[in-house]
Short mmCIF file of C-alpha atoms and ligand atoms in Angstrom, two decimals:
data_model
loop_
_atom_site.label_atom_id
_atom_site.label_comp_id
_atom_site.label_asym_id
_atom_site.label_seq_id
_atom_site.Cartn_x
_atom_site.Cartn_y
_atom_site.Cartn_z
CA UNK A 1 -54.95 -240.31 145.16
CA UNK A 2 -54.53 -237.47 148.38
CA UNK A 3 -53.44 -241.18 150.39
CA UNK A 4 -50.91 -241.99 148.10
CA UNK A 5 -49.11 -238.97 147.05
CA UNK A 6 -49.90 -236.90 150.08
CA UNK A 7 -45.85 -236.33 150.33
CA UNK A 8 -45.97 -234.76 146.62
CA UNK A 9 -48.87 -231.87 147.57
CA UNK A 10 -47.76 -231.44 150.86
CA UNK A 11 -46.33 -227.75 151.69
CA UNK A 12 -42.95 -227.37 152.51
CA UNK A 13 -41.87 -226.77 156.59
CA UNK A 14 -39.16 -225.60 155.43
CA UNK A 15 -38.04 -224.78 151.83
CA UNK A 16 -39.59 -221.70 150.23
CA UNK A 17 -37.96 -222.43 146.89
CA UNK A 18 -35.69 -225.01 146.75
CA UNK A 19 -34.95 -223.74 142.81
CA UNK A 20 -32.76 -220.95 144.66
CA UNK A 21 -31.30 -223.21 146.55
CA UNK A 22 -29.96 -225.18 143.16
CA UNK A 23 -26.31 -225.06 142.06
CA UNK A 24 -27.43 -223.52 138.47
CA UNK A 25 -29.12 -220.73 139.43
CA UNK A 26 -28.06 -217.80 138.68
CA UNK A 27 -28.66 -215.09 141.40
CA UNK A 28 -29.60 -211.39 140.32
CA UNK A 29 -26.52 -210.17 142.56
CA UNK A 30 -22.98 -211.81 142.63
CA UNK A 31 -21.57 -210.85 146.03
CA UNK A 32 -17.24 -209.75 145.47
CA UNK A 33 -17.44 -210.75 142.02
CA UNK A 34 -17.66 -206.42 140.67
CA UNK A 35 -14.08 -206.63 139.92
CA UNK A 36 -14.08 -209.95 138.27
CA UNK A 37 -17.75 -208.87 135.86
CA UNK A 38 -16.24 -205.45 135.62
CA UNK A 39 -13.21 -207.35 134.10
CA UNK A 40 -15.31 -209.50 132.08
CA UNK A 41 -17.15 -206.75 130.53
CA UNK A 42 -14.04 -204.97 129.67
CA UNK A 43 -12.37 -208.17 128.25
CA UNK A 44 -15.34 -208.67 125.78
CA UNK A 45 -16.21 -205.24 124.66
CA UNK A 46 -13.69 -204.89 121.80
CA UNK A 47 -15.92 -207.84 120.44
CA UNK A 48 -18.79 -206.08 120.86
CA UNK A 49 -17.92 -203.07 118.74
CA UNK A 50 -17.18 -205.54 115.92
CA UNK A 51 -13.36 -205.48 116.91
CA UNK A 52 -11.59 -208.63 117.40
CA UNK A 53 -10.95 -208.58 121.07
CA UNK A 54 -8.10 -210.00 123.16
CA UNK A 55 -8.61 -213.92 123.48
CA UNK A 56 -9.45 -214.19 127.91
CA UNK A 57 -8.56 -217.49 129.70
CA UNK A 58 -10.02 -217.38 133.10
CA UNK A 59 -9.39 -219.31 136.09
CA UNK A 60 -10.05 -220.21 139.21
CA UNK A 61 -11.08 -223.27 141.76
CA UNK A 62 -14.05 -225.36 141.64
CA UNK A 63 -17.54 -223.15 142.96
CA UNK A 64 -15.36 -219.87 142.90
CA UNK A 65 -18.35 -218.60 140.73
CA UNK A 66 -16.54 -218.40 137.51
CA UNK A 67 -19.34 -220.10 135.31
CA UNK A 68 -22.19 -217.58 137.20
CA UNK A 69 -20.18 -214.50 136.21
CA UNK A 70 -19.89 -215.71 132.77
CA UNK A 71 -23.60 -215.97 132.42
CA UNK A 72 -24.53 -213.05 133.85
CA UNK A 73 -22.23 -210.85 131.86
CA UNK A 74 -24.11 -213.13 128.80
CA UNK A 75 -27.25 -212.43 129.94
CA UNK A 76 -26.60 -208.61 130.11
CA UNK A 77 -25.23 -208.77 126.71
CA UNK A 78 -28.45 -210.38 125.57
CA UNK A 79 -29.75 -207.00 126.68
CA UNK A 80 -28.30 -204.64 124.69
CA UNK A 81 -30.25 -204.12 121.33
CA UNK A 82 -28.02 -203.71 118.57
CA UNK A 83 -24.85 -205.39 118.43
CA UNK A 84 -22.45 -207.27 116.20
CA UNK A 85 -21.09 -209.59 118.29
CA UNK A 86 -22.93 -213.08 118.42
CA UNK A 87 -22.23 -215.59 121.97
CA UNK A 88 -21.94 -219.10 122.02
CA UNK A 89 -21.59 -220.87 125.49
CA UNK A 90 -20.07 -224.15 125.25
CA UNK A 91 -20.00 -226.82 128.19
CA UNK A 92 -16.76 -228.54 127.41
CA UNK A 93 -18.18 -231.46 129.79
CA UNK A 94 -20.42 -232.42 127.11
CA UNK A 95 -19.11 -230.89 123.74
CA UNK A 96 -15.48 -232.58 124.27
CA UNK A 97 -14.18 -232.28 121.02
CA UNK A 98 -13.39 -229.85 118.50
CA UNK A 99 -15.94 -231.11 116.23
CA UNK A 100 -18.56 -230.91 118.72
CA UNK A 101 -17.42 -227.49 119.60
CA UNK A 102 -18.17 -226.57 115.67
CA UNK A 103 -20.78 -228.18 115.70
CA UNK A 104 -22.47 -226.68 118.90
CA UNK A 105 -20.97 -223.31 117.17
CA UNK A 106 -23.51 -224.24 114.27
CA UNK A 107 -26.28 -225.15 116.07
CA UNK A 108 -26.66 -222.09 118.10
CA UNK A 109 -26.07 -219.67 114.57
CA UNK A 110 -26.46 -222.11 111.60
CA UNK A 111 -28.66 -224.79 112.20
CA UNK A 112 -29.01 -226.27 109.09
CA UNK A 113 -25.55 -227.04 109.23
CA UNK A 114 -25.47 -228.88 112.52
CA UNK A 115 -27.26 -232.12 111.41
CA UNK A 116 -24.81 -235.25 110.78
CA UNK A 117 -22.72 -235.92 108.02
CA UNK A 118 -21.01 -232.49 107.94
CA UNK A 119 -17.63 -233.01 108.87
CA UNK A 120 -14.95 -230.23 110.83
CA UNK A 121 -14.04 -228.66 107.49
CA UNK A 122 -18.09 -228.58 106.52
CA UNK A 123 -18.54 -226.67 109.22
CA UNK A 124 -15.41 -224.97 109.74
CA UNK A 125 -16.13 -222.93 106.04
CA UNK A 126 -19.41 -222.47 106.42
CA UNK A 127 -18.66 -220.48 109.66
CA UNK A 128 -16.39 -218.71 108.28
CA UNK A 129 -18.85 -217.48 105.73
CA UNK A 130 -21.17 -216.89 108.36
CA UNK A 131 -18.52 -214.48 109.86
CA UNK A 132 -17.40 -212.86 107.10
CA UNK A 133 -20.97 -212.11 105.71
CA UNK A 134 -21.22 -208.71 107.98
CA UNK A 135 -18.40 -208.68 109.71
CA UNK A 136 -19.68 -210.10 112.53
CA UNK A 137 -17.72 -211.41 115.63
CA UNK A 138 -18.24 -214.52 117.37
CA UNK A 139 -17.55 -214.85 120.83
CA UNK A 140 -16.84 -218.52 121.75
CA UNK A 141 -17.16 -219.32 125.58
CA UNK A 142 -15.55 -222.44 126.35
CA UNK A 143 -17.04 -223.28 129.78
CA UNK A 144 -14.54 -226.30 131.35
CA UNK A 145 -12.17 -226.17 128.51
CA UNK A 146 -9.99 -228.25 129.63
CA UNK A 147 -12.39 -231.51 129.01
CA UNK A 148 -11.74 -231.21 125.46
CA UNK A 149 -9.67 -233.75 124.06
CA UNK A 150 -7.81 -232.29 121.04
CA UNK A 151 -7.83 -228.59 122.20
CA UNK A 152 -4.96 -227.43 120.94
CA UNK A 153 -6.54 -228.94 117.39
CA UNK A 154 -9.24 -227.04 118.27
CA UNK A 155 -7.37 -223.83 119.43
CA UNK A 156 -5.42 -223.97 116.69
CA UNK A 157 -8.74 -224.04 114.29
CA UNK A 158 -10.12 -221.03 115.57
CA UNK A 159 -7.02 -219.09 115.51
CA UNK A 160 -6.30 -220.04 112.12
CA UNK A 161 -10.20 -218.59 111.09
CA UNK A 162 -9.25 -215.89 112.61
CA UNK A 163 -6.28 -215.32 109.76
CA UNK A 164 -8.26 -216.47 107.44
CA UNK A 165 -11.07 -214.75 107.22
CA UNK A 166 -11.04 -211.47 105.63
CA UNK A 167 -13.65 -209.66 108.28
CA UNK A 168 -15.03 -210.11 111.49
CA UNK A 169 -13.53 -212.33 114.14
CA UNK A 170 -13.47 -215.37 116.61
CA UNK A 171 -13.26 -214.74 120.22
CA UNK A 172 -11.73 -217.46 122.44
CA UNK A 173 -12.54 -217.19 126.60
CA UNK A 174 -11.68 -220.58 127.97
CA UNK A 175 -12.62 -221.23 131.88
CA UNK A 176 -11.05 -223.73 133.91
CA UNK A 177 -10.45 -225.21 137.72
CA UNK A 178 -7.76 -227.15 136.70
CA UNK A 179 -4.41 -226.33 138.10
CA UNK A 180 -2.17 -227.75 135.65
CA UNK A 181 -3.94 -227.29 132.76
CA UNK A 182 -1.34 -224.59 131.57
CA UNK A 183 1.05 -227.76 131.67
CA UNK A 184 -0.64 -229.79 128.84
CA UNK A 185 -1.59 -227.22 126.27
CA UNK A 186 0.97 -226.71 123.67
CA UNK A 187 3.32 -223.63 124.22
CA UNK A 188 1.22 -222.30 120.74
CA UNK A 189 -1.88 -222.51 122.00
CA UNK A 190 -1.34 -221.33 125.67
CA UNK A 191 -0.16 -218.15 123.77
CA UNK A 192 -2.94 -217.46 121.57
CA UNK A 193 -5.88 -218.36 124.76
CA UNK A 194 -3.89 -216.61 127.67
CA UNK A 195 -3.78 -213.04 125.95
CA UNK A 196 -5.90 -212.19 128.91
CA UNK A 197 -5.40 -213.86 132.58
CA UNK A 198 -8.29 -213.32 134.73
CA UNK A 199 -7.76 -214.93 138.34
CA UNK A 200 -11.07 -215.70 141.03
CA UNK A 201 -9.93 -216.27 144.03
CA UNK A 202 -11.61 -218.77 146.50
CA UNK A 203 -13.94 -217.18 148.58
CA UNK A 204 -13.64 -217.03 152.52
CA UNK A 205 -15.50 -217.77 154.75
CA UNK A 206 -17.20 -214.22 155.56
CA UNK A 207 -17.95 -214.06 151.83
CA UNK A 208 -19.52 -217.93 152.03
CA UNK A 209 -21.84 -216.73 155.11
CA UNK A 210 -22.97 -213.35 152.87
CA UNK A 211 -23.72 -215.64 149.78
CA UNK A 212 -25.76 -218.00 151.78
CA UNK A 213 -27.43 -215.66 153.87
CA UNK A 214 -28.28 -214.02 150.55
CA UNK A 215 -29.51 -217.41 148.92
CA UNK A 216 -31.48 -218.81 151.98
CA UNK A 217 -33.40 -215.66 152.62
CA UNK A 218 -35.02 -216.64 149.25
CA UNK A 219 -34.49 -220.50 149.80
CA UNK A 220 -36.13 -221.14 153.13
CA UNK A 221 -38.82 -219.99 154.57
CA UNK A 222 -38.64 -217.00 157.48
CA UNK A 223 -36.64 -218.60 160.56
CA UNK A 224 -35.89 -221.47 159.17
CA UNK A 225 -32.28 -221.20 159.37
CA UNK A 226 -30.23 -219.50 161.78
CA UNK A 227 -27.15 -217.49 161.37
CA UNK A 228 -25.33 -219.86 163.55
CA UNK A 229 -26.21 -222.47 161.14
CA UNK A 230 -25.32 -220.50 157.95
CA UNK A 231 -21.43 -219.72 159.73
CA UNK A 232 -21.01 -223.17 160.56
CA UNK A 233 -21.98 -223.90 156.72
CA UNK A 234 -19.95 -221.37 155.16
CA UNK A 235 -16.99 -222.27 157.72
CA UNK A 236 -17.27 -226.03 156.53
CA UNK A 237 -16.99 -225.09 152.77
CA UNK A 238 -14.45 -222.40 153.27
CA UNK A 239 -11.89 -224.95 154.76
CA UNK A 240 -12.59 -227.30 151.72
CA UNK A 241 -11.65 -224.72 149.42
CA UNK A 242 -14.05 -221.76 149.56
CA UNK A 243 -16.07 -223.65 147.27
CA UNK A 244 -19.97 -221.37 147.04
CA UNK A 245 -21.71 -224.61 144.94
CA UNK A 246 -20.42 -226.91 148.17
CA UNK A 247 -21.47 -224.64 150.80
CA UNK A 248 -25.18 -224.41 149.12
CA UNK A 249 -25.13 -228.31 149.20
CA UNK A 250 -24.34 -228.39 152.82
CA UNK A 251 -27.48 -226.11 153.47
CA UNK A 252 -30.08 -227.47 151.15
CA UNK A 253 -29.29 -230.81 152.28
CA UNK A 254 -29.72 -230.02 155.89
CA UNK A 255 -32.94 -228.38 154.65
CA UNK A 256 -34.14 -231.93 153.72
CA UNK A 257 -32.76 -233.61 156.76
CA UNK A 258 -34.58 -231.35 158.82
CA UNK A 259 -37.53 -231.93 156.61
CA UNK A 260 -37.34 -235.79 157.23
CA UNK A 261 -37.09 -234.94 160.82
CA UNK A 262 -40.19 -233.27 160.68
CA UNK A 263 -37.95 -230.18 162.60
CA UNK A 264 -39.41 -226.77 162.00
CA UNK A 265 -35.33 -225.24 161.81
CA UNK A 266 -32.21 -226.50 160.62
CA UNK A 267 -29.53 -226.70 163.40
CA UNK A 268 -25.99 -227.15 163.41
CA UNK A 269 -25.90 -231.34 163.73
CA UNK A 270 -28.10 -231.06 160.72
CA UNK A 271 -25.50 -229.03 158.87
CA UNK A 272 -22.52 -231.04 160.46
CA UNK A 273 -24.45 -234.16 158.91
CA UNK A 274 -25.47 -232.44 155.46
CA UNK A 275 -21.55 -231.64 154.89
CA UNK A 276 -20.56 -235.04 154.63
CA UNK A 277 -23.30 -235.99 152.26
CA UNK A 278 -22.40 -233.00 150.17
CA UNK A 279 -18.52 -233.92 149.87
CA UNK A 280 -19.63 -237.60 149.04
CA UNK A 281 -21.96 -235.94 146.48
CA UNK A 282 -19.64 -234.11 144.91
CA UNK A 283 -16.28 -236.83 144.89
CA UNK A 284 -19.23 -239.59 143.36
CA UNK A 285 -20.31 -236.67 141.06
CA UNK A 286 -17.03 -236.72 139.67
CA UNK A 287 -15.76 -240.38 140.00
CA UNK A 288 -19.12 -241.22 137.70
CA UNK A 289 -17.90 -239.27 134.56
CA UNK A 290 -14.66 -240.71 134.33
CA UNK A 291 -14.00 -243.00 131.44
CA UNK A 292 -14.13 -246.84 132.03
CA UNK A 293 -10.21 -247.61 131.95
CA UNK A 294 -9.70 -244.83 134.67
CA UNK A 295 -12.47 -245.90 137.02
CA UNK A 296 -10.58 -249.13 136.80
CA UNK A 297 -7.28 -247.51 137.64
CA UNK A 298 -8.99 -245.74 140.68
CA UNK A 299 -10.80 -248.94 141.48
CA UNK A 300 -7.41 -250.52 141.91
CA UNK A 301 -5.96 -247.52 143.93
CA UNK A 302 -9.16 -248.14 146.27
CA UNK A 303 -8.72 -251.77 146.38
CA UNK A 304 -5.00 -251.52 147.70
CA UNK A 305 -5.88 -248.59 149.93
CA UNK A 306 -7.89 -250.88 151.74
CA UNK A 307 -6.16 -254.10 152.02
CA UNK A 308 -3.32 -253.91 150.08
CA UNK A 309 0.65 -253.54 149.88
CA UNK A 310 1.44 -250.18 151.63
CA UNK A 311 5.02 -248.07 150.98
CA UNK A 312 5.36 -246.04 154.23
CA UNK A 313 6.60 -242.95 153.18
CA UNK A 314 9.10 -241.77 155.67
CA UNK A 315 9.32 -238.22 155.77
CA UNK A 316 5.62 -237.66 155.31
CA UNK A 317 4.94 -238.95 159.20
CA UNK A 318 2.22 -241.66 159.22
CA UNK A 319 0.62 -241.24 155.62
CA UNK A 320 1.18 -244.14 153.63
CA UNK A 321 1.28 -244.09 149.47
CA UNK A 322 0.84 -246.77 146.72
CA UNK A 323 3.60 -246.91 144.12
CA UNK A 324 2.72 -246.53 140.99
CA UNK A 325 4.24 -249.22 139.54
CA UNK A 326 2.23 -251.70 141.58
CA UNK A 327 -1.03 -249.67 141.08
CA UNK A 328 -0.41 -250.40 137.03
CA UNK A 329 0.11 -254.08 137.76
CA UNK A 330 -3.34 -254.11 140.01
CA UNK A 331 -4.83 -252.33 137.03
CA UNK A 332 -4.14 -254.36 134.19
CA UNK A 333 -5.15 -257.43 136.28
CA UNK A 334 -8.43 -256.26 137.11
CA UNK A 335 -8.66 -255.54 133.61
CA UNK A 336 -7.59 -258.99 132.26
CA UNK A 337 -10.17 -259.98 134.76
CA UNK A 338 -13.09 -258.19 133.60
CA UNK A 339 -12.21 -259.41 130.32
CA UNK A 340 -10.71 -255.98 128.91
CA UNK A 341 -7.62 -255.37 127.14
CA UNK A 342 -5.28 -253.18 129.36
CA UNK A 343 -4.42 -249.54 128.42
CA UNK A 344 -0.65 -248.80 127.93
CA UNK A 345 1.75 -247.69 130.57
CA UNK A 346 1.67 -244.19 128.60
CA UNK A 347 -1.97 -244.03 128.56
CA UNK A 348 -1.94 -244.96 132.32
CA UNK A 349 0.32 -242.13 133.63
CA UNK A 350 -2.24 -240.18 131.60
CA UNK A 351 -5.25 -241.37 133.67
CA UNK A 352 -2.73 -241.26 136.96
CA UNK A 353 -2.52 -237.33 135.93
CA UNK A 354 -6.09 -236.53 135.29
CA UNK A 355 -6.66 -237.61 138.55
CA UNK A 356 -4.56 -236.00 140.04
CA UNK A 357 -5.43 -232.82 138.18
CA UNK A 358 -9.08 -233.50 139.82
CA UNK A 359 -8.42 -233.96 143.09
CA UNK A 360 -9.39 -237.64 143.64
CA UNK A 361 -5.56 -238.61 143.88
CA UNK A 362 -2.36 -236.84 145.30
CA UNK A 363 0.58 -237.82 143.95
CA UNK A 364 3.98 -237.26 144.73
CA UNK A 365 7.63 -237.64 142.76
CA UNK A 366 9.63 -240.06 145.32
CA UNK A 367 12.92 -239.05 145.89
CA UNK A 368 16.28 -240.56 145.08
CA UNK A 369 17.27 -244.03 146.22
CA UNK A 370 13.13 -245.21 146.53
CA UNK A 371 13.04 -247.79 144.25
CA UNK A 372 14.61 -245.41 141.54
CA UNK A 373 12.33 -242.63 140.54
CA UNK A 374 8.72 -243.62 141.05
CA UNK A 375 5.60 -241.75 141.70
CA UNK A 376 3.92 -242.55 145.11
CA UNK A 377 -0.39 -241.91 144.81
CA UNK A 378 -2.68 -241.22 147.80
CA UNK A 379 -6.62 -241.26 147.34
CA UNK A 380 -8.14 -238.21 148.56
CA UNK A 381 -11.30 -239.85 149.75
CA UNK A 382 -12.14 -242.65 151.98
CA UNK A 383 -11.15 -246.05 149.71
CA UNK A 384 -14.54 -247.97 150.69
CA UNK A 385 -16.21 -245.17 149.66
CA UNK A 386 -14.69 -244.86 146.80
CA UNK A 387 -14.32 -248.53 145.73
CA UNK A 388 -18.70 -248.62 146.54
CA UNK A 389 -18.86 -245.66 144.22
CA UNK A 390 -17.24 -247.43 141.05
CA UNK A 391 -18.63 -250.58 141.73
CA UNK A 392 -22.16 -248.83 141.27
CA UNK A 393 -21.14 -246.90 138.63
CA UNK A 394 -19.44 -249.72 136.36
CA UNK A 395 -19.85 -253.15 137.24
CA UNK A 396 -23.27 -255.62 136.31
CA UNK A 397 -24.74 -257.21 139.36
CA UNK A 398 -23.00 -259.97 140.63
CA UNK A 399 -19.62 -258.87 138.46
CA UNK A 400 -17.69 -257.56 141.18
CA UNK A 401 -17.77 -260.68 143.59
CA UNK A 402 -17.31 -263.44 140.42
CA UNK A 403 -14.31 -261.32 139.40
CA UNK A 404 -12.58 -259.10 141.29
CA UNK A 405 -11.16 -260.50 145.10
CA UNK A 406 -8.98 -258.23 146.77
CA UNK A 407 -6.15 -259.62 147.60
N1 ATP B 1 -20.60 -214.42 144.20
C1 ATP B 1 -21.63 -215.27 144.30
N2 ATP B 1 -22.80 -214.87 144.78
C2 ATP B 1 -23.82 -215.73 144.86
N3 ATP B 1 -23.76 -217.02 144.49
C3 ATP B 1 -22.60 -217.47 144.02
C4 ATP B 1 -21.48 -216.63 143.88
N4 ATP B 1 -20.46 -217.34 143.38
C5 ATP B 1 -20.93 -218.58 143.20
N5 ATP B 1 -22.21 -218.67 143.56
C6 ATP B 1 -23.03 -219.86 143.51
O1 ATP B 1 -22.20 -220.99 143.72
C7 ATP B 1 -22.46 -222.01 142.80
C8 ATP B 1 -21.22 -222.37 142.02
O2 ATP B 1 -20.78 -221.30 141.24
P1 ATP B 1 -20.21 -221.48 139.76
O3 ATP B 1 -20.94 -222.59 139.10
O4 ATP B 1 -20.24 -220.16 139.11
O5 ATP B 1 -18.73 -221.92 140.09
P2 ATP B 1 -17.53 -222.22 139.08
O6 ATP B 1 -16.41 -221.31 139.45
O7 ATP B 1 -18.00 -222.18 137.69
O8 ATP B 1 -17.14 -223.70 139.51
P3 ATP B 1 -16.59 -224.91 138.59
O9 ATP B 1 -15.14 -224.65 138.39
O10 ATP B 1 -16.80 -226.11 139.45
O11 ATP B 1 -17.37 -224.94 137.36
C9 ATP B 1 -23.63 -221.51 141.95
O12 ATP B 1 -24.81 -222.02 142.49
C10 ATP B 1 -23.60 -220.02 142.12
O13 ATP B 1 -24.87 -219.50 142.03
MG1 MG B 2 -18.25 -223.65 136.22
#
């Protein structure tokens, strides 16, 4: 038994807790985030007085802490003993549709009503009942909003309760990292969830160093990690964004490379190494939850990065693009290939958007006189990275080389 899993009940060199050290937790102390709880707190008491308070839409980019603020300004209302106002948190990622948003809505407050075979207007009335029983107020946190597919169905369905029910009230706060998601809501429901703004900024990288300093005191054990390694960390993460969730990446996977190493401290090679595990982590993170058709689309984009027909853009110096045009034709052959029925064109500039909108593609309107008025896509990451990544993700064994030949 000790022979075999001697690695399992063997102490840590170097990690004290590595739970710390984990993307979801949630740290007793936000560093620079007082203004952005204090505005939380004010946003949501209204609702907890048993007013209807101001719908709040907040934003900000990827690992600027917006989700950790959210949940500790939750967890403090947990605290307080007596109130009206009842919280349900909502991960968009997985509850992506307005009937799983009513019916997550249910679970958390009416149980018996979230089995299956209620449908949206099941639930819809009996919340309303629930509401209008005592009044109470429901504060609906809609964590990644913009996964869901028919929000402005579902916007529109809360704000509607709200007029319809006689007492009490429905609370919107939406949180996104997504740019343009402004651009696809409908002008109706941008109104009714942007009654409040609330803006985090990236952090920097003095804030990054604080935060990690802060998390690996806890993380690692004593002199583990040196400052020098922690500045080079936050520096790294800082440049890609001031993204906190990427920076701790970059240190607790240094922690296990120096672990692997058998090294008693984590130096700066370690970190320089970690960060380009971390950014791989992240890009493959999000390249694996895309639906099928779009990993096909971004399969294609990978495929012609790598081999295939290049437009030189001219006033961009040496960065080359992919038209989009060609990109749809690549797409729909690789579908034909695989044996699946091709999305439209429509449905395509859709996917071309979304991934844009996440950072895996840039895309750019040409100007006049190229080829009319095309769009002209650049992959973010490196395309045999990428084209590895989707290939694990959605082909069988043996698929890719039976089908699919670059050309
Ligand atoms: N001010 C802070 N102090 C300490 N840790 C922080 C702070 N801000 C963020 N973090 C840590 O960084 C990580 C990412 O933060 P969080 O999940 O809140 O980001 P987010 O803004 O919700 O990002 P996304 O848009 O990707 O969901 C978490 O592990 C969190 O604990
Ligand atoms: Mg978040």
């Amino acid at each position: 038994m000790e022979e075999h899993f001697s690695e399992l009940f063997k102490e840590s060199g170097i990690f004290a807790n590595r739970e710390v050290l984990s993307p979801h937790y949630i740290p007793q102390h936000l560093l620079f985030r007082d203004k952005q709880i204090a505005d939380i707190e004010k946003a949501v008491t209204p609702s907890l007085r048993g007013e209807r308070g101001r719908n709040l839409f907040i934003y900000g980019k990827t690992g600027a802490g917006k989700t950790s603020c959210m949940k500790w300004v939750m967890d403090r209302i947990r605290e307080i003993p007596v109130i009206r106002a009842k919280i349900t948190y909502v991960n968009c990622r997985i509850y992506n549709s307005r009937y799983r948003v009513l019916g997550k809505i249910a679970s958390d407050h009416m149980p018996i009503y979230a089995k299956r075979g209620f449908g949206v207007t099941d639930i819809y009335e009996k919340m309303i009942n629930w509401i209008e029983e005592d009044g109470k107020i429901l504060i609906a946190v809609l964590d990644e909003i913009d996964m869901i597919r028919d929000l402005d169905d579902l916007i529109y369905t809360l704000a509607r309760a709200n007029s319809d029910m006689k007492s009490g009230g429905i609370t919107m706060i939406g949180i996104s990292n997504k740019v343009s998601f402004k651009d696809v809501l409908d002008p109706r429901s941008l109104s009714t969830l942007y009654e409040n703004e609330l803006v985090f900024p990236p952090y920097n990288s003095v804030e990054l160093a604080s935060i990690l300093k802060d998390r690996a005191a806890s993380g690692f054990k004593k002199g583990v990690i040196e400052d020098e390694s922690l500045n080079l960390a936050a520096a790294i993460a800082a440049r890609e964004g001031g993204d906190a969730r990427f920076a701790l990446k970059i240190i607790s996977k240094a922690g296990e490379l120096a672990e692997e190493r058998g090294s008693k401290a984590i130096g700066t090679e370690e970190i320089q190494e970690a960060s380009k595990f971390a950014e791989e982590d992240i890009a493959y993170e999000i390249i694996n939850t895309l639906p099928d058709h779009q990993r096909l689309v971004l399969y294609a984009i990978a495929i012609m990065s790598t081999h295939g027909s290049r437009y030189k853009r001219l006033d961009q110096g040496d960065e080359s693009f992919l038209l989009s045009g060609d990109i749809f034709s690549r797409y729909s052959s690789l579908a034909e290939s695989l044996g699946k029925e091709p999305k439209s064109s429509r449905l395509y500039r859709k996917y071309i958007a979304d991934l844009e909108m996440q950072g895996i593609i840039t895309a750019y309107e040409s100007g006049k006189g190229i080829r009319g008025h095309t769009r002209m896509i650049k992959l973010s990451y490196n395309p045999s990275r990428v084209k590895e990544v989707v290939e694990k993700g959605l082909f069988k064994e043996g698929e890719v080389e039976g089908y699919i030949k670059p050309s």
